[in-house]
Every structure is written in C-alpha cells, then in structure tokens.
Tab-separated table of C-alpha atoms and ligand atoms in Angstrom:
chain	number	residue	atom	x	y	z
A	118	MET	CA	-21.737	-14.820	22.633
A	119	PRO	CA	-19.419	-15.258	25.641
A	120	GLY	CA	-18.847	-18.789	26.830
A	121	LEU	CA	-18.790	-20.326	23.365
A	122	LEU	CA	-15.630	-22.243	22.461
A	123	PRO	CA	-13.641	-20.868	19.532
A	124	ALA	CA	-14.654	-23.872	17.373
A	125	ALA	CA	-18.249	-23.138	18.034
A	126	LEU	CA	-17.755	-19.472	17.071
A	127	ALA	CA	-16.143	-20.419	13.843
A	128	ALA	CA	-19.039	-22.852	13.164
A	129	GLN	CA	-21.300	-19.837	13.374
A	130	GLY	CA	-19.104	-18.008	10.824
A	131	ARG	CA	-17.561	-15.714	13.405
A	132	TYR	CA	-14.056	-16.359	12.074
A	133	ASN	CA	-10.835	-14.796	13.480
A	134	VAL	CA	-9.393	-12.223	11.148
A	135	VAL	CA	-5.624	-11.812	10.642
A	136	TYR	CA	-5.168	-8.694	8.516
A	137	ILE	CA	-1.598	-8.281	7.162
A	138	MET	CA	-0.865	-4.985	5.478
A	139	THR	CA	2.425	-3.863	4.132
A	140	ASP	CA	3.494	-0.396	2.986
A	141	ASP	CA	4.040	0.389	-0.632
A	142	HIS	CA	4.014	-3.256	-1.852
A	143	THR	CA	2.836	-3.508	-5.337
A	144	ALA	CA	1.347	-6.423	-7.424
A	145	GLN	CA	4.192	-6.321	-9.928
A	146	MET	CA	6.453	-7.546	-7.008
A	147	MET	CA	4.216	-10.425	-5.908
A	148	SER	CA	4.610	-13.633	-7.898
A	149	CYS	CA	1.032	-14.848	-7.843
A	150	TYR	CA	0.185	-11.556	-9.616
A	151	ASP	CA	3.329	-11.068	-11.707
A	152	ASN	CA	6.234	-13.542	-11.867
A	153	ARG	CA	8.648	-11.378	-13.899
A	154	PHE	CA	10.752	-10.014	-11.084
A	155	VAL	CA	10.594	-11.866	-7.658
A	156	SER	CA	9.295	-15.022	-6.081
A	157	THR	CA	7.090	-14.611	-3.005
A	158	PRO	CA	6.107	-18.165	-2.108
A	159	ASN	CA	4.538	-17.353	1.226
A	160	LEU	CA	2.378	-14.562	-0.052
A	161	ASP	CA	1.300	-16.840	-2.859
A	162	ARG	CA	0.270	-19.562	-0.312
A	163	ILE	CA	-2.482	-17.242	0.916
A	164	ALA	CA	-3.949	-16.932	-2.543
A	165	ALA	CA	-3.468	-20.664	-3.300
A	166	ASP	CA	-5.690	-21.523	-0.343
A	167	GLY	CA	-8.219	-18.863	-1.158
A	168	VAL	CA	-8.754	-16.022	-3.494
A	169	LYS	CA	-6.852	-13.367	-5.352
A	170	PHE	CA	-8.635	-10.099	-6.194
A	171	VAL	CA	-7.467	-9.043	-9.688
A	172	ASN	CA	-9.365	-5.748	-9.650
A	173	SER	CA	-8.427	-4.359	-6.206
A	174	TYR	CA	-7.978	-0.693	-5.690
A	175	VAL	CA	-7.494	2.007	-3.015
A	176	ALA	CA	-9.632	5.176	-2.567
A	177	ASN	CA	-6.604	7.516	-2.071
A	178	SER	CA	-3.155	6.195	-2.816
A	179	LEU	CA	-1.153	7.330	0.128
A	180	SER	CA	-0.218	5.818	3.472
A	181	GLY	CA	-2.247	7.605	6.217
A	182	PRO	CA	-5.298	8.288	4.066
A	183	SER	CA	-5.422	4.697	2.820
A	184	ARG	CA	-5.246	3.390	6.394
A	185	ALA	CA	-8.024	5.799	7.472
A	186	CYS	CA	-10.202	4.559	4.532
A	187	MET	CA	-9.595	1.001	5.570
A	188	ILE	CA	-10.350	1.486	9.255
A	189	THR	CA	-13.523	3.494	8.708
A	190	GLY	CA	-14.865	1.990	5.503
A	191	LYS	CA	-15.242	5.542	4.222
A	192	HIS	CA	-13.664	7.802	1.619
A	193	SER	CA	-11.157	10.396	2.779
A	194	HIS	CA	-13.583	13.370	2.739
A	195	LYS	CA	-15.787	11.457	5.196
A	196	ASN	CA	-13.118	10.126	7.622
A	197	GLY	CA	-11.324	13.507	7.566
A	198	PHE	CA	-7.777	12.146	6.975
A	199	THR	CA	-7.192	13.402	3.475
A	200	ASN	CA	-3.348	13.727	3.470
A	201	ASN	CA	-0.301	12.861	5.523
A	202	GLU	CA	1.115	16.405	5.889
A	203	HIS	CA	-1.815	18.082	7.760
A	204	GLY	CA	-3.786	15.116	9.102
A	205	ILE	CA	-4.457	13.896	12.610
A	206	PHE	CA	-6.988	10.976	12.540
A	207	ASP	CA	-10.003	11.756	14.688
A	208	GLY	CA	-9.999	8.657	16.758
A	209	SER	CA	-13.321	9.581	18.454
A	210	GLN	CA	-15.150	8.738	15.213
A	211	GLN	CA	-16.891	5.318	14.473
A	212	THR	CA	-14.210	2.831	13.339
A	213	MET	CA	-14.331	-0.798	12.320
A	214	PRO	CA	-12.101	-1.990	15.248
A	215	LYS	CA	-14.553	-0.349	17.727
A	216	LEU	CA	-17.491	-2.088	16.086
A	217	MET	CA	-15.675	-5.384	16.043
A	218	ARG	CA	-14.954	-5.015	19.715
A	219	ALA	CA	-18.595	-4.117	20.359
A	220	ALA	CA	-19.521	-7.360	18.426
A	221	GLY	CA	-17.415	-9.419	20.997
A	222	TYR	CA	-14.034	-9.528	19.173
A	223	GLU	CA	-10.700	-9.081	20.781
A	224	THR	CA	-8.878	-6.445	18.729
A	225	ALA	CA	-5.109	-5.848	18.405
A	226	LEU	CA	-2.728	-3.702	16.277
A	227	ILE	CA	0.973	-4.337	15.771
A	228	GLY	CA	3.313	-2.247	13.628
A	229	LYS	CA	2.760	0.890	11.545
A	230	TRP	CA	-0.169	3.021	12.417
A	231	HIS	CA	0.719	6.379	10.820
A	232	LEU	CA	-2.537	8.176	11.761
A	233	VAL	CA	-0.782	10.467	14.334
A	234	SER	CA	-3.438	10.145	17.133
A	235	THR	CA	-3.301	7.402	19.680
A	236	PRO	CA	-5.115	4.323	18.345
A	237	THR	CA	-8.641	3.804	19.628
A	238	GLY	CA	-10.838	0.654	19.556
A	239	PHE	CA	-7.891	-1.788	20.234
A	240	ASP	CA	-7.724	-4.052	23.338
A	241	TYR	CA	-3.996	-4.124	22.578
A	242	PHE	CA	-1.496	-2.164	20.518
A	243	ASP	CA	2.256	-1.975	20.017
A	244	ILE	CA	3.087	0.434	17.207
A	245	VAL	CA	6.058	2.177	15.558
A	246	PRO	CA	6.161	5.979	15.766
A	247	GLY	CA	5.441	7.615	12.347
A	248	GLN	CA	7.146	5.824	9.571
A	249	GLY	CA	9.114	3.631	11.970
A	250	ASP	CA	12.716	2.411	11.525
A	251	TYR	CA	14.043	-0.705	9.897
A	252	TYR	CA	16.908	-1.281	12.298
A	253	ASN	CA	16.503	-1.535	16.101
A	254	PRO	CA	13.204	0.297	15.824
A	255	ASP	CA	11.284	2.127	18.543
A	256	PHE	CA	7.886	0.909	19.575
A	257	ILE	CA	5.143	2.871	21.384
A	258	LYS	CA	3.370	0.812	24.068
A	259	MET	CA	-0.172	1.198	25.350
A	260	ASP	CA	1.014	3.029	28.458
A	261	GLY	CA	2.528	5.743	26.266
A	262	SER	CA	6.192	4.660	26.755
A	263	THR	CA	8.610	4.275	23.860
A	264	VAL	CA	10.964	1.259	23.877
A	265	THR	CA	13.873	0.615	21.438
A	266	GLU	CA	14.015	-3.023	20.468
A	267	LYS	CA	16.865	-4.962	18.988
A	268	GLY	CA	16.405	-6.479	15.511
A	269	TYR	CA	14.965	-5.958	12.160
A	270	VAL	CA	11.496	-4.373	12.060
A	271	THR	CA	9.721	-7.036	9.952
A	272	ASN	CA	10.876	-9.829	12.253
A	273	LEU	CA	10.033	-7.875	15.383
A	274	ILE	CA	6.492	-7.027	14.203
A	275	THR	CA	5.899	-10.623	13.426
A	276	ASP	CA	7.346	-11.850	16.702
A	277	LYS	CA	4.948	-9.444	18.495
A	278	ALA	CA	1.971	-10.571	16.493
A	279	ILE	CA	2.569	-14.229	17.126
A	280	ASP	CA	3.213	-13.475	20.842
A	281	TRP	CA	-0.099	-11.692	21.091
A	282	MET	CA	-1.961	-14.574	19.433
A	283	ALA	CA	-0.201	-17.156	21.520
A	284	ASN	CA	0.063	-15.504	24.919
A	285	LYS	CA	-1.667	-12.198	25.235
A	286	ARG	CA	-5.311	-12.433	23.907
A	287	ASP	CA	-8.438	-13.565	25.593
A	288	LYS	CA	-8.849	-17.015	24.032
A	289	SER	CA	-12.582	-17.160	24.847
A	290	LYS	CA	-13.248	-14.645	22.125
A	291	PRO	CA	-12.787	-14.509	18.328
A	292	PHE	CA	-10.132	-11.987	17.436
A	293	ILE	CA	-9.088	-9.532	14.742
A	294	LEU	CA	-5.352	-8.829	14.501
A	295	PHE	CA	-3.950	-5.953	12.359
A	296	ILE	CA	-0.310	-6.668	11.396
A	297	HIS	CA	0.947	-3.541	9.779
A	298	HIS	CA	4.381	-3.878	8.368
A	299	LYS	CA	6.856	-1.075	7.658
A	300	ALA	CA	8.140	-3.070	4.688
A	301	CYS	CA	8.517	-2.223	1.850
A	302	HIS	CA	8.672	1.544	2.406
A	303	ARG	CA	11.460	3.864	1.141
A	304	PRO	CA	14.463	3.697	1.667
A	305	TRP	CA	14.321	-0.129	1.451
A	306	LEU	CA	16.954	-0.946	4.054
A	307	PRO	CA	17.454	-4.758	3.940
A	308	GLU	CA	17.738	-7.325	6.666
A	309	MET	CA	21.458	-8.019	7.020
A	310	LYS	CA	21.125	-11.713	6.064
A	311	TYR	CA	19.694	-10.607	2.694
A	312	ILE	CA	21.958	-7.745	1.995
A	313	ARG	CA	23.594	-9.690	-0.888
A	314	ALA	CA	20.400	-11.152	-2.220
A	315	TYR	CA	19.387	-10.401	-5.867
A	316	GLU	CA	22.854	-8.833	-6.676
A	317	ASP	CA	23.332	-11.245	-9.650
A	318	GLN	CA	19.837	-10.396	-10.973
A	319	THR	CA	19.265	-7.808	-13.692
A	320	PHE	CA	15.744	-6.687	-13.841
A	321	ALA	CA	14.016	-6.041	-17.196
A	322	LEU	CA	13.440	-2.430	-17.922
A	323	PRO	CA	9.749	-1.317	-17.860
A	324	ALA	CA	8.420	-0.437	-21.369
A	325	THR	CA	7.548	3.084	-20.137
A	326	LEU	CA	10.717	3.839	-18.242
A	327	TYR	CA	11.351	6.777	-20.663
A	328	ASP	CA	7.909	8.011	-20.779
A	329	ASP	CA	7.755	11.649	-22.281
A	330	TYR	CA	4.397	12.462	-20.551
A	331	GLU	CA	3.019	13.847	-23.788
A	332	GLY	CA	-0.640	14.935	-23.410
A	333	ARG	CA	-0.446	14.584	-19.556
A	334	GLU	CA	0.322	17.829	-17.824
A	335	ALA	CA	0.158	16.498	-14.255
A	336	ALA	CA	2.335	13.532	-15.096
A	337	ALA	CA	4.934	15.931	-16.510
A	338	ALA	CA	4.880	18.091	-13.400
A	339	GLN	CA	5.484	15.291	-10.825
A	340	GLU	CA	8.869	14.854	-8.926
A	341	MET	CA	9.050	11.093	-8.634
A	342	GLU	CA	11.415	10.068	-11.385
A	343	ILE	CA	14.046	7.423	-10.776
A	344	GLY	CA	16.528	9.087	-13.122
A	345	ASN	CA	16.389	12.466	-11.348
A	346	ASN	CA	18.608	12.708	-8.321
A	347	GLN	CA	16.444	15.424	-6.803
A	348	HIS	CA	13.505	12.976	-6.914
A	349	MET	CA	15.164	9.628	-6.067
A	350	ASP	CA	17.944	10.512	-3.773
A	351	ILE	CA	21.283	8.885	-4.748
A	352	VAL	CA	22.256	8.565	-1.163
A	353	TYR	CA	19.061	7.962	0.797
A	354	ASP	CA	17.195	5.942	-1.770
A	355	ASN	CA	20.115	4.298	-3.641
A	356	LYS	CA	22.623	4.094	-0.687
A	357	MET	CA	25.442	5.569	-2.768
A	358	TYR	CA	27.031	7.392	0.127
A	359	ARG	CA	30.451	8.811	0.119
A	360	PRO	CA	32.226	11.088	2.661
A	361	GLY	CA	31.189	14.713	1.975
A	362	ALA	CA	27.850	13.677	0.383
A	363	ASN	CA	25.230	16.337	1.009
A	364	THR	CA	22.090	15.443	-0.868
A	365	ARG	CA	18.718	16.652	0.526
A	366	LEU	CA	18.215	13.351	2.410
A	367	THR	CA	21.818	12.375	3.338
A	368	ASP	CA	21.356	13.347	7.048
A	369	LEU	CA	18.146	11.389	7.328
A	370	TYR	CA	19.853	8.369	5.833
A	371	LEU	CA	22.788	8.582	8.107
A	372	SER	CA	20.468	8.881	11.123
A	373	MET	CA	18.701	5.698	10.117
A	374	LEU	CA	21.996	3.812	9.769
A	375	SER	CA	23.210	5.152	13.150
A	376	ARG	CA	20.632	2.842	14.796
A	377	MET	CA	22.490	-0.225	13.689
A	378	ASP	CA	24.775	-2.383	15.848
A	379	SER	CA	28.452	-1.698	15.022
A	380	LYS	CA	29.051	-5.111	13.529
A	381	ASP	CA	26.111	-4.875	11.238
A	382	ARG	CA	27.081	-1.290	10.285
A	383	ALA	CA	30.495	-2.441	9.351
A	384	ASP	CA	29.086	-5.161	7.077
A	385	TYR	CA	26.553	-2.745	5.573
A	386	ASP	CA	29.142	-0.151	4.815
A	387	TYR	CA	31.508	-2.756	3.356
A	388	PHE	CA	28.788	-3.932	0.974
A	389	TYR	CA	27.368	-0.577	-0.217
A	390	ASP	CA	30.676	1.298	-0.136
A	391	SER	CA	32.179	-1.088	-2.729
A	392	ILE	CA	29.167	-0.418	-5.080
A	393	ALA	CA	29.303	3.351	-4.430
A	394	ASN	CA	33.108	3.460	-5.186
A	395	ARG	CA	32.550	1.783	-8.556
A	396	PHE	CA	29.492	4.024	-9.156
A	397	TYR	CA	31.335	7.328	-8.498
A	398	ALA	CA	34.313	6.180	-10.530
A	399	GLN	CA	32.025	5.823	-13.602
A	400	ASN	CA	30.376	9.299	-13.634
A	401	LEU	CA	27.159	7.897	-15.125
A	402	THR	CA	24.730	10.291	-16.731
A	403	GLY	CA	21.590	10.146	-18.740
A	404	LYS	CA	20.109	6.693	-19.445
A	405	ALA	CA	23.128	4.876	-17.874
A	406	LEU	CA	22.410	6.749	-14.608
A	407	THR	CA	18.734	6.014	-14.724
A	408	GLU	CA	19.262	2.309	-15.389
A	409	PHE	CA	21.898	2.049	-12.646
A	410	LYS	CA	19.450	3.616	-10.186
A	411	TYR	CA	16.578	1.391	-11.426
A	412	GLN	CA	18.614	-1.791	-10.786
A	413	ARG	CA	19.654	-0.636	-7.347
A	414	TYR	CA	16.032	0.277	-6.486
A	415	MET	CA	14.706	-3.086	-7.729
A	416	ARG	CA	17.330	-5.077	-5.836
A	417	ASP	CA	16.921	-3.223	-2.550
A	418	TYR	CA	13.117	-3.395	-2.688
A	419	ALA	CA	13.376	-7.143	-3.444
A	420	LYS	CA	15.627	-7.734	-0.453
A	421	VAL	CA	13.185	-5.924	1.860
A	422	LEU	CA	10.404	-8.008	0.267
A	423	LYS	CA	12.176	-11.243	0.911
A	424	SER	CA	12.170	-10.719	4.641
A	425	LEU	CA	8.449	-9.772	4.443
A	426	ASP	CA	7.659	-12.965	2.560
A	427	ASP	CA	9.559	-15.077	5.146
A	428	ASN	CA	7.574	-13.410	7.939
A	429	VAL	CA	4.226	-13.895	6.318
A	430	GLY	CA	5.308	-17.525	6.091
A	431	ARG	CA	6.045	-17.589	9.824
A	432	THR	CA	2.628	-16.095	10.566
A	433	LEU	CA	0.856	-18.732	8.456
A	434	ASP	CA	2.935	-21.454	10.084
A	435	TYR	CA	1.972	-20.299	13.489
A	436	LEU	CA	-1.758	-20.208	12.617
A	437	ARG	CA	-1.417	-23.778	11.224
A	438	ASP	CA	0.495	-25.150	14.259
A	439	ALA	CA	-1.914	-23.482	16.673
A	440	GLY	CA	-4.858	-25.157	14.886
A	441	LEU	CA	-6.352	-21.758	13.944
A	442	LEU	CA	-6.180	-21.840	10.110
A	443	ASP	CA	-9.591	-23.462	9.661
A	444	SER	CA	-11.270	-20.716	11.759
A	445	THR	CA	-9.254	-17.753	10.544
A	446	LEU	CA	-9.611	-15.466	7.512
A	447	VAL	CA	-6.092	-14.352	6.520
A	448	VAL	CA	-6.014	-11.198	4.475
A	449	TYR	CA	-2.939	-9.802	2.780
A	450	THR	CA	-2.843	-6.325	1.187
A	451	SER	CA	-0.828	-3.149	0.938
A	452	ASP	CA	-1.808	0.441	1.650
A	453	GLN	CA	-1.500	1.041	-2.052
A	454	GLY	CA	0.418	-0.085	-5.166
A	455	PHE	CA	3.710	1.487	-6.333
A	456	TYR	CA	5.656	2.320	-9.466
A	457	MET	CA	8.563	-0.011	-10.228
A	458	GLY	CA	9.941	2.188	-12.972
A	459	GLU	CA	6.699	2.443	-14.996
A	460	HIS	CA	6.509	6.035	-16.472
A	461	GLY	CA	10.024	6.392	-15.104
A	462	TRP	CA	8.761	6.554	-11.539
A	463	PHE	CA	8.937	5.207	-7.967
A	464	ASP	CA	6.282	6.266	-5.384
A	465	LYS	CA	2.459	6.238	-5.753
A	466	ARG	CA	-0.336	8.852	-5.481
A	467	PHE	CA	-1.567	8.888	-9.023
A	468	MET	CA	-4.805	7.191	-10.136
A	469	TYR	CA	-2.889	5.450	-12.813
A	470	GLU	CA	-3.139	1.635	-12.487
A	471	GLU	CA	0.155	0.791	-10.809
A	472	SER	CA	-0.645	2.914	-7.686
A	473	PHE	CA	-4.431	2.952	-7.782
A	474	ALA	CA	-4.356	-0.891	-7.603
A	475	THR	CA	-3.217	-2.695	-4.517
A	476	PRO	CA	-2.566	-6.438	-4.023
A	477	LEU	CA	-5.340	-8.233	-2.136
A	478	VAL	CA	-5.346	-12.016	-1.375
A	479	MET	CA	-7.272	-13.914	1.203
A	480	ARG	CA	-6.813	-17.362	2.693
A	481	LEU	CA	-10.327	-18.643	3.393
A	482	PRO	CA	-11.388	-20.575	6.538
A	483	ASN	CA	-13.596	-23.643	6.429
A	484	GLY	CA	-16.992	-22.690	5.118
A	485	LEU	CA	-15.999	-20.003	2.698
A	486	SER	CA	-15.822	-21.761	-0.648
A	487	ALA	CA	-14.595	-19.316	-3.219
A	488	ARG	CA	-11.240	-20.117	-4.898
A	489	GLY	CA	-9.084	-18.572	-7.576
A	490	ASP	CA	-9.352	-15.080	-9.103
A	491	ILE	CA	-12.170	-12.719	-8.227
A	492	LYS	CA	-12.776	-10.140	-10.900
A	493	GLU	CA	-15.300	-7.827	-9.274
A	494	MET	CA	-14.099	-4.367	-8.575
A	495	VAL	CA	-13.226	-3.957	-4.851
A	496	GLN	CA	-11.724	-1.062	-2.908
A	497	ASN	CA	-10.095	-0.735	0.556
A	498	ILE	CA	-13.267	0.843	1.961
A	499	ASP	CA	-14.721	-2.625	1.564
A	500	TYR	CA	-12.543	-4.249	4.259
A	501	ALA	CA	-14.424	-2.673	7.170
A	502	PRO	CA	-17.903	-3.874	6.174
A	503	THR	CA	-16.471	-7.333	5.217
A	504	PHE	CA	-14.997	-7.907	8.684
A	505	LEU	CA	-18.170	-6.587	10.384
A	506	ASP	CA	-20.212	-8.993	8.189
A	507	ILE	CA	-17.952	-11.816	9.162
A	508	ALA	CA	-18.441	-10.890	12.858
A	509	GLY	CA	-22.242	-11.023	12.390
A	510	ALA	CA	-22.390	-7.305	13.322
A	511	LYS	CA	-24.721	-4.812	11.694
A	512	ILE	CA	-22.922	-2.657	9.090
A	513	PRO	CA	-23.825	0.978	9.871
A	514	ASP	CA	-25.485	2.868	7.088
A	515	ASP	CA	-22.804	5.494	6.901
A	516	ILE	CA	-20.126	3.023	5.929
A	517	GLN	CA	-19.442	3.507	2.202
A	518	GLY	CA	-17.738	0.225	1.270
A	519	GLU	CA	-19.439	-3.014	0.386
A	520	SER	CA	-19.079	-6.406	2.243
A	521	LEU	CA	-16.937	-8.779	0.217
A	522	LEU	CA	-18.461	-11.781	2.098
A	523	PRO	CA	-20.810	-12.802	-0.806
A	524	LEU	CA	-17.703	-12.992	-3.076
A	525	LEU	CA	-15.867	-15.120	-0.518
A	526	LYS	CA	-18.838	-17.492	-0.589
A	527	GLY	CA	-18.388	-17.945	-4.307
A	528	LYS	CA	-21.260	-15.709	-5.251
A	529	HIS	CA	-21.158	-13.097	-8.057
A	530	PRO	CA	-24.000	-10.673	-7.398
A	531	ALA	CA	-25.359	-9.270	-10.694
A	532	ASP	CA	-25.711	-5.836	-9.176
A	533	TRP	CA	-22.102	-5.652	-7.922
A	534	ARG	CA	-20.637	-2.127	-8.465
A	535	LYS	CA	-19.370	-1.324	-12.031
A	536	SER	CA	-17.195	1.600	-11.150
A	537	LEU	CA	-14.911	3.047	-8.453
A	538	TYR	CA	-14.293	6.469	-7.161
A	539	TYR	CA	-10.834	7.961	-6.238
A	540	HIS	CA	-9.729	11.217	-4.697
A	541	TYR	CA	-6.075	12.234	-3.866
A	542	TYR	CA	-5.360	15.474	-1.958
A	543	GLU	CA	-1.680	15.827	-0.995
A	544	TYR	CA	-0.482	18.776	-2.947
A	545	PRO	CA	1.673	20.855	-2.625
A	546	ALA	CA	3.898	18.228	-1.082
A	547	GLU	CA	6.808	15.755	-1.663
A	548	HIS	CA	6.769	14.431	-5.182
A	549	SER	CA	4.489	17.147	-6.522
A	550	VAL	CA	1.541	15.094	-7.637
A	551	LYS	CA	-1.389	17.449	-8.378
A	552	ARG	CA	-4.718	16.913	-6.550
A	553	HIS	CA	-7.133	14.781	-8.560
A	554	TYR	CA	-10.181	12.681	-8.509
A	555	GLY	CA	-11.755	10.361	-11.008
A	556	VAL	CA	-13.770	7.297	-11.903
A	557	SER	CA	-12.629	3.952	-13.233
A	558	THR	CA	-15.199	1.488	-14.785
A	559	ALA	CA	-15.402	-2.267	-14.946
A	560	ASP	CA	-15.449	-2.058	-18.746
A	561	GLY	CA	-11.986	-0.459	-18.785
A	562	TRP	CA	-12.470	3.248	-18.940
A	563	LYS	CA	-10.908	5.936	-16.638
A	564	LEU	CA	-11.710	9.642	-16.349
A	565	ILE	CA	-9.511	11.824	-14.137
A	566	HIS	CA	-9.689	15.579	-13.205
A	567	PHE	CA	-6.491	17.227	-11.968
A	568	TYR	CA	-7.306	20.449	-10.143
A	569	GLN	CA	-6.190	23.256	-7.823
A	570	ASP	CA	-3.356	25.016	-9.584
A	571	ILE	CA	-4.037	22.993	-12.716
A	572	ASN	CA	-7.309	22.149	-14.539
A	573	THR	CA	-6.861	19.165	-16.870
A	574	TRP	CA	-8.958	16.114	-17.638
A	575	GLU	CA	-7.563	12.739	-18.716
A	576	LEU	CA	-9.475	9.894	-20.365
A	577	TYR	CA	-8.041	6.347	-20.905
A	578	ASN	CA	-9.243	3.279	-22.648
A	579	LEU	CA	-7.424	0.636	-20.618
A	580	ASN	CA	-8.457	-2.100	-22.969
A	581	GLU	CA	-6.449	-0.521	-25.727
A	582	ASP	CA	-3.917	1.465	-23.680
A	583	PRO	CA	-3.229	-0.453	-20.410
A	584	GLN	CA	-0.132	1.636	-19.803
A	585	GLU	CA	-2.150	4.914	-19.825
A	586	LEU	CA	0.063	6.759	-22.307
A	587	HIS	CA	-2.629	8.172	-24.528
A	588	ASN	CA	-4.851	10.774	-23.046
A	589	LEU	CA	-8.102	10.666	-25.173
A	590	TYR	CA	-9.840	13.525	-23.470
A	591	GLY	CA	-11.192	16.000	-25.977
A	592	GLN	CA	-10.297	13.734	-28.940
A	593	PRO	CA	-12.926	13.405	-31.688
A	594	GLY	CA	-14.989	10.330	-31.267
A	595	THR	CA	-14.772	10.188	-27.509
A	596	GLU	CA	-17.709	12.568	-26.784
A	597	LYS	CA	-20.178	9.845	-26.013
A	598	VAL	CA	-17.875	7.805	-23.698
A	599	THR	CA	-16.735	11.007	-21.982
A	600	LYS	CA	-20.310	11.943	-21.347
A	601	ARG	CA	-21.074	8.487	-19.951
A	602	LEU	CA	-18.048	8.590	-17.553
A	603	MET	CA	-18.817	12.223	-16.502
A	604	LYS	CA	-22.341	10.949	-15.567
A	605	GLU	CA	-20.894	8.077	-13.679
A	606	LEU	CA	-18.416	10.294	-11.812
A	607	VAL	CA	-21.215	12.725	-10.738
A	608	LYS	CA	-23.318	9.694	-9.603
A	609	LEU	CA	-20.426	8.509	-7.393
A	610	GLN	CA	-19.723	11.930	-6.037
A	611	LYS	CA	-23.353	12.233	-5.031
A	612	GLN	CA	-23.478	8.663	-3.704
A	613	TYR	CA	-20.380	9.272	-1.488
A	614	ASP	CA	-21.399	12.883	-0.827
A	615	ASP	CA	-18.068	14.498	-2.031
A	616	GLN	CA	-19.551	18.017	-2.276
A	617	ASP	CA	-16.201	19.745	-2.737
A	618	ALA	CA	-15.345	17.574	-5.756
A	619	LEU	CA	-18.849	18.059	-7.315
A	620	LYS	CA	-18.208	21.839	-7.387
A	621	LEU	CA	-14.757	21.313	-9.080
A	622	ASN	CA	-16.211	19.410	-11.998
A	623	ASN	CA	-16.985	22.844	-13.587
A	624	GLN	CA	-13.641	24.424	-12.594
A	625	LYS	CA	-12.811	27.162	-15.163
B	723	LIG	CA1	2.313	3.493	1.688
C-alpha cells in the first residue's frame, strides 16, 4: 500500500510495532507482575495502557534459541538454533522480519542479536557483538565495521532506536523496530549514576533459597547456585575483587571493566572495593555467605534494571511526542525468565516456572480494545504470527505459533490452546542443566523428561505445589493424570514434528 499516509495505514490496522526485548529480565523483578522487590514504573505504563499476559512462556529458556524461536515463530528443532554453544542461525530461512518487509514494513534491529550470523531481513541494523558490553560498548554496523561508542549500553541502544524512528526510517511506510537490550544479563554492571542505588534495601529471602532438590535428580546436578562460588563467581558476578583474585572469571571481569573511562573506573573501584574489603574481613561461610551473595546479586540486578526502566520510559515518551502512540503496538518482553534465588539459583534453562515464564506486556494502539490481564497460555513462537497478522500478511502454514491478535481485540476463543511444549538442549555446558522437554497445561500440571546422560521424569501439580518442590512422578494416585499428560506431550510432539523427542519418550 505505498502512498498511504501513516494515519491511513493505522486506520487499516497496519500498526507500527515497537518490540522491546531485554535479556534475562524476569517477572519477579517487574512491579506490575510482582511488587515485592523493585518498582518499574515505565514498564508498568505499558501494561496500564494495554494488556499483561499472566501465562506467558518461552519454548527454550536460553538467549539465542529464544531469539530464534521469536524471529521464526517455530520451535528450536525447526529453526535449527537449539543452543548457544554450537549454533549459527541460518539466516537464509524464512523469518518474520523478511515477511514483514515483504508486506511493506520498514524493519530495523538495534542491540543484542546473539544469533552469530549476519542479520537478514532488516532494512537497518546496529547490533552489539555476541553478548555485548555494558560500558563503552562496540556496535557492528551494516557495512560490517565495528565502532566503539562512549556511554552505557542501555542508553546507547535507546538513543539509536529513537534516532532511527526520528531520522533514519522511510516515513511513508509502517515500521517494525526490534530494540534488543543487553540488560539485565550477567554480570549486572550498573550505570554509574545508579551505582549506589538499592544499597539501603535488604531483599526478602525466597522461600526456596535452601532447596535440597529431593526427588529431582536434574535439579540436584545443576551448577547455578548462588551460594556456590564455582557457580556464581564471587568476583565476576558479585564484584568482590581484590588484588591477586584468580577465580574462573576474574580475567573476564577485569577486561569488561577495562573499557571504562578512568574517572568512572575510579568511582566504581571506590564503591565496590569498600564492600569487598568488609566482605573479605568477615570470612563468611555457609548461609551467611549465600545470603551476602544473594543481597549483592539482587542489588546489582536492580540497578541495571533501573536504567532499563528509565530507557523504556524514554522510548514511550518519544512515541508520544512524535504522535505515534495511537498507531503503534508496543511490546515488552524478555528472552526468558530468571531465578532470583528460588531453588537457591540464578540463571535460567529449566522448565520450572521462573525461567519457563517470561514477562509480556503490550501497550495497545487505537482500535485494539483488550485491557488488563490475559490468562490464555501464550509462547514466544506466537510473536511472529501476531506481527504478521497485524501487518495484514498471510501467516505461512509452517509457522508454529498462534496469532495473539484475537486476544488483543478482547476476544477469548474457546478453542485456544490448553497446553504448551518446551525443549531445552544446551548440555553439557555452563551451569550443567540436563537436556529436557515437557508439557505444561492450562489446568496447572507439568510433565518433564530429563534425558541424555540421565533418564528421569518429573510431574508437578502447580495448583498445590507452585514452587515445584514435590515431584509426583510414579507416586500412587497419579497414574491417570500422568497418562493424560503423556498423551498431551505426544500430541504436541507430533503437532510440532519433534521426531527426536518422540523417540526419547521411551528411553530406557
Ligand atoms: Ca537471556
């Protein structure tokens, strides 16, 4: 529809899409979902003028794979990017940005890509290499050059996103802009203006901080415990550096800090050195060490999040001031959820609720009437078909997700899906989370199979055991529900054509 003014395009429902995705941001740390720990007023603004999905999940709880699911609308075994350690995304395949472009949209990507291959399907991109850096980060430009830019990564990504919307795009077309933040990924290096934020706050300990993993062999085998210095690095993750420190990740930590300007570095060292001096003088062990590390973790994560929230506010303010809010769908999500001490953990990967779930809120443009909480089960493979639906484009048959557009119009289709499929592959690898797949149902049951060098099944009744501490698999009285979930699992494996997993159901 070239030649139509933006207002006319919006009137036809061809809204712009601003898709904001963070890294490792979890619903426990977003006040519209959970107000125990932090306040995120700008993220909450998105939900307040639209919807909050309260049953939002990912297909594979890990950065690259999650991004590949999002951008293709397909599970990992179909898009080919199953794990970060061996993956290179095949950019020649069908992707949602390519289809949006074919439908007449201008497409742009700013920030963290993490799919190794050069992005395809974008009219414009400006990305960070790999995980990117917090301080004075490098950006890869479309001509292949790498440029180091001065500043804090969350501010820079937002500056670039606003600059693209204001000055770089073709304003005769609707657009879809992907703003992919590095925040709030490990090791949670704060913007200097917030380095002292949250220091007077003591965060409540999660009820499951000292989980003993009874009845859960894979949970017992992981390496992502806050209290274990081999898992959560006391220098890299907790910033307790002292001369002579030689933890596994000390060198990586120092290389990240070496990017700072000298004045900022002096201020950074002054702040964290004083905490480290007190810490090392105390010789903490056991629970005291775990709880010290938990408080440091929560505070640093919250600082990084504060800059993110500010920048989401800046993005919304730009859209408002530019007169774009009424014609733009604003989506906020993360590439997965995260553990904030639940089960004693940080990181993600498991199909347990904290990391299987991901925050998802949307500010809706004029004409989309849904408001408040949406309870239907949704998954990150649904974003691609949703945006294609909004663009008025045909959704190809091989896309596995469902368009959320009916839900955004306030409808509640009676035949909406009642279960979700999950498959995680990255093992052996950092954090030692075994490979697993499973099914989760709308009536609160979950069945998981851990496989490869392990062969265990887990069954949870989330209605009675929301913290997933009691594995009911094989318990008397659960035969019927186990059979029902097994049938549902096989149904989904066939529907999504996960042939490898189908064969593993009978692993001996
Ligand atoms: Ca992530």
